[in-house]
PDB file of C-alpha atoms in Angstrom:
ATOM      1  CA  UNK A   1      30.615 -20.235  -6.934  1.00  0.00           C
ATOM      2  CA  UNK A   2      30.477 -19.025 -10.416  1.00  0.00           C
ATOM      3  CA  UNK A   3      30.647 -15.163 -10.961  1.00  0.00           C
ATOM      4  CA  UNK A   4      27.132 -14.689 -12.733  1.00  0.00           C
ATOM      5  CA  UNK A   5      25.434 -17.488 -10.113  1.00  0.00           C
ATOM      6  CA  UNK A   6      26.482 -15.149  -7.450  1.00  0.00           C
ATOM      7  CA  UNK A   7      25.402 -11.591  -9.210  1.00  0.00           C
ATOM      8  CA  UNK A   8      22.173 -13.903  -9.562  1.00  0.00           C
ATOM      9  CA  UNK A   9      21.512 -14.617  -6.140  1.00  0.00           C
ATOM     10  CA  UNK A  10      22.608 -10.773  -4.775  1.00  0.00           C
ATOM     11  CA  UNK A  11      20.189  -9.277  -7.378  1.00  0.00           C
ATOM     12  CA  UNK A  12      17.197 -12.054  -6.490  1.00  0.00           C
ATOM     13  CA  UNK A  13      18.029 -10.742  -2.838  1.00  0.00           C
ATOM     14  CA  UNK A  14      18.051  -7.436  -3.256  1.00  0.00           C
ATOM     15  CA  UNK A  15      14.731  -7.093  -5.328  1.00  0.00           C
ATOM     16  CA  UNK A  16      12.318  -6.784  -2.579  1.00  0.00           C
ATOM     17  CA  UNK A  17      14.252  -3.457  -1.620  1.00  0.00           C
ATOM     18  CA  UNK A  18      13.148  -1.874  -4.657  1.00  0.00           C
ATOM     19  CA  UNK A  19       9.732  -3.024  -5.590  1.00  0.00           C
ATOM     20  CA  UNK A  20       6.638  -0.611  -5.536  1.00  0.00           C
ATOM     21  CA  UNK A  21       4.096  -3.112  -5.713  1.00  0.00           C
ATOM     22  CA  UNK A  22       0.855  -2.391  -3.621  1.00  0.00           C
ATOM     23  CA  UNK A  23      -0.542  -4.242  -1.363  1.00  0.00           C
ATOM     24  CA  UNK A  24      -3.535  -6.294  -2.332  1.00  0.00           C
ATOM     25  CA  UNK A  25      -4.613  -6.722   1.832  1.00  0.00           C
ATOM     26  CA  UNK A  26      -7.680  -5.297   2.881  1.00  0.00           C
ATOM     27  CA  UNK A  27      -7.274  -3.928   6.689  1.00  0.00           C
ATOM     28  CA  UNK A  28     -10.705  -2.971   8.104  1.00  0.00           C
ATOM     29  CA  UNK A  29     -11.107  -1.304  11.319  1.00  0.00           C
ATOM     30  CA  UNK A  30     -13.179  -2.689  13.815  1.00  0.00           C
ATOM     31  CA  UNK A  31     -13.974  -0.594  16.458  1.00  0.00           C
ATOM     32  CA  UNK A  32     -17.281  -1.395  18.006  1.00  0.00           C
ATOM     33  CA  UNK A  33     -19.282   0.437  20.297  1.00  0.00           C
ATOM     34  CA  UNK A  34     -21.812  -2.191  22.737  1.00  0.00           C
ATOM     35  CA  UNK A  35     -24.955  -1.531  22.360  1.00  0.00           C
ATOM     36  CA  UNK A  36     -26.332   0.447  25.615  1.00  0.00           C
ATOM     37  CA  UNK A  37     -22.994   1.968  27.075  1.00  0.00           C
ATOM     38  CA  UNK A  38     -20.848   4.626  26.436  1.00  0.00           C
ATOM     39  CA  UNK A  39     -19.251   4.731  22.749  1.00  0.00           C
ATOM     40  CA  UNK A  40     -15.532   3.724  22.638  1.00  0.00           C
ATOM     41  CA  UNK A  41     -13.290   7.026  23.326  1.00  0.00           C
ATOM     42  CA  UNK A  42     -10.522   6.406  20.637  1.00  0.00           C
ATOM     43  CA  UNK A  43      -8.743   7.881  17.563  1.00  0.00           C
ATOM     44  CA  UNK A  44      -9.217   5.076  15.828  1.00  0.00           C
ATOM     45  CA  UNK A  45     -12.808   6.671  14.967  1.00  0.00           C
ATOM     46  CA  UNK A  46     -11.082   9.088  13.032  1.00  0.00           C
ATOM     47  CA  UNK A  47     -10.715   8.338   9.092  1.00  0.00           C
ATOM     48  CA  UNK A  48      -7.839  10.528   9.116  1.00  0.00           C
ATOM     49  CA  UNK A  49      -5.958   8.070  11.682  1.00  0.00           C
ATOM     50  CA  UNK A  50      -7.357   5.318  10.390  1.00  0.00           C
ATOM     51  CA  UNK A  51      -5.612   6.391   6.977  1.00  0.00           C
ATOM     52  CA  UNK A  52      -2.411   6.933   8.621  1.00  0.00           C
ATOM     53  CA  UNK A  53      -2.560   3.137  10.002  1.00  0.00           C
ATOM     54  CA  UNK A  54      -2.881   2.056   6.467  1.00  0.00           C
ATOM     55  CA  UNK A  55      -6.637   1.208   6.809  1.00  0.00           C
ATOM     56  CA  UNK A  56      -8.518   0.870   3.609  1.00  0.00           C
ATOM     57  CA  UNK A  57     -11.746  -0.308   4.791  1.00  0.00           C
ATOM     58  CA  UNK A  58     -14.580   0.342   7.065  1.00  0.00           C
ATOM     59  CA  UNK A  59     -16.753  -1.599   8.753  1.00  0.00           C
ATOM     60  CA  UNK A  60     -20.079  -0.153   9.192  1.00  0.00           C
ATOM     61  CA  UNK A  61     -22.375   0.069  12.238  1.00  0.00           C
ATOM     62  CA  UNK A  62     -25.857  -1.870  12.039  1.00  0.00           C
ATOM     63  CA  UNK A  63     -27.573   1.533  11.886  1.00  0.00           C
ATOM     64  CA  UNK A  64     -25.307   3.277   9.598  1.00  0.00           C
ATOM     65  CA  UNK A  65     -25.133   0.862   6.916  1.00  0.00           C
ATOM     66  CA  UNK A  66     -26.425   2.293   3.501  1.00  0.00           C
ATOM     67  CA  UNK A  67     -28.839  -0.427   3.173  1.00  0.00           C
ATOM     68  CA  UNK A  68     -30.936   1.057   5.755  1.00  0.00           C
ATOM     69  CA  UNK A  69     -31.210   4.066   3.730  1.00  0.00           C
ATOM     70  CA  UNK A  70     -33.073   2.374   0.866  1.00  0.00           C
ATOM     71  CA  UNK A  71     -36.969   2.481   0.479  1.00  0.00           C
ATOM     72  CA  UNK A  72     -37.452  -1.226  -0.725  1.00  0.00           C
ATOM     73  CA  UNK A  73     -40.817  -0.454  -1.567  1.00  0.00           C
ATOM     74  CA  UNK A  74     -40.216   1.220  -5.026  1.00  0.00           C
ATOM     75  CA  UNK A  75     -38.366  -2.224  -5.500  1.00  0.00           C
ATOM     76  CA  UNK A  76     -40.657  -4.403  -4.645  1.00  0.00           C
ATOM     77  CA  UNK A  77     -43.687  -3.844  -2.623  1.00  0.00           C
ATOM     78  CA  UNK A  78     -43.483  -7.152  -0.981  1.00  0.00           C
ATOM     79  CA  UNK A  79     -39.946  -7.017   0.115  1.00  0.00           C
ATOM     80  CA  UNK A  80     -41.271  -4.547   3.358  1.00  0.00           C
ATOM     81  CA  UNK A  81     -45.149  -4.764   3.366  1.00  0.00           C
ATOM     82  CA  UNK A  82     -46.508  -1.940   4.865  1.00  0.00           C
TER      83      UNK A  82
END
């Protein structure tokens, strides 16, 4: 094998080791307390372990999603008629 073919192929190899690139993968957590027992005892409720994981999501409740928060009625009083 030719001299620069093989500095070629040991550099190709080795570039993974030094690339920063981030990661463009979403990882959501999904813990999910059922409706009408106990909530789920974990740490995984915790943003601070969730961080630690490498989460960079989160998955809201049905009752803690913003869109709840919203009066739709300065909108458009037909969206929610009263």
């Amino acid at each position: 094998m030719n001299h620069s073919l093989r500095r070629y192929l040991i550099s190709l190899c080795l570039l993974p080791l030094f690339s920063s690139a981030q990661s463009n993968w979403t990882i959501m957590d999904m813990v999910h307390n059922n409706p009408g027992e106990a909530p789920t005892q974990t740490e995984f409720n915790s943003p601070d372990t969730l961080r630690s994981y490498g989460y960079n999501a989160k998955v809201f409740f049905l009752f803690d999603a913003a869109q709840f928060g919203i009066d739709w009625t300065m909108l458009n009083p037909d969206i929610m008629p009263e």
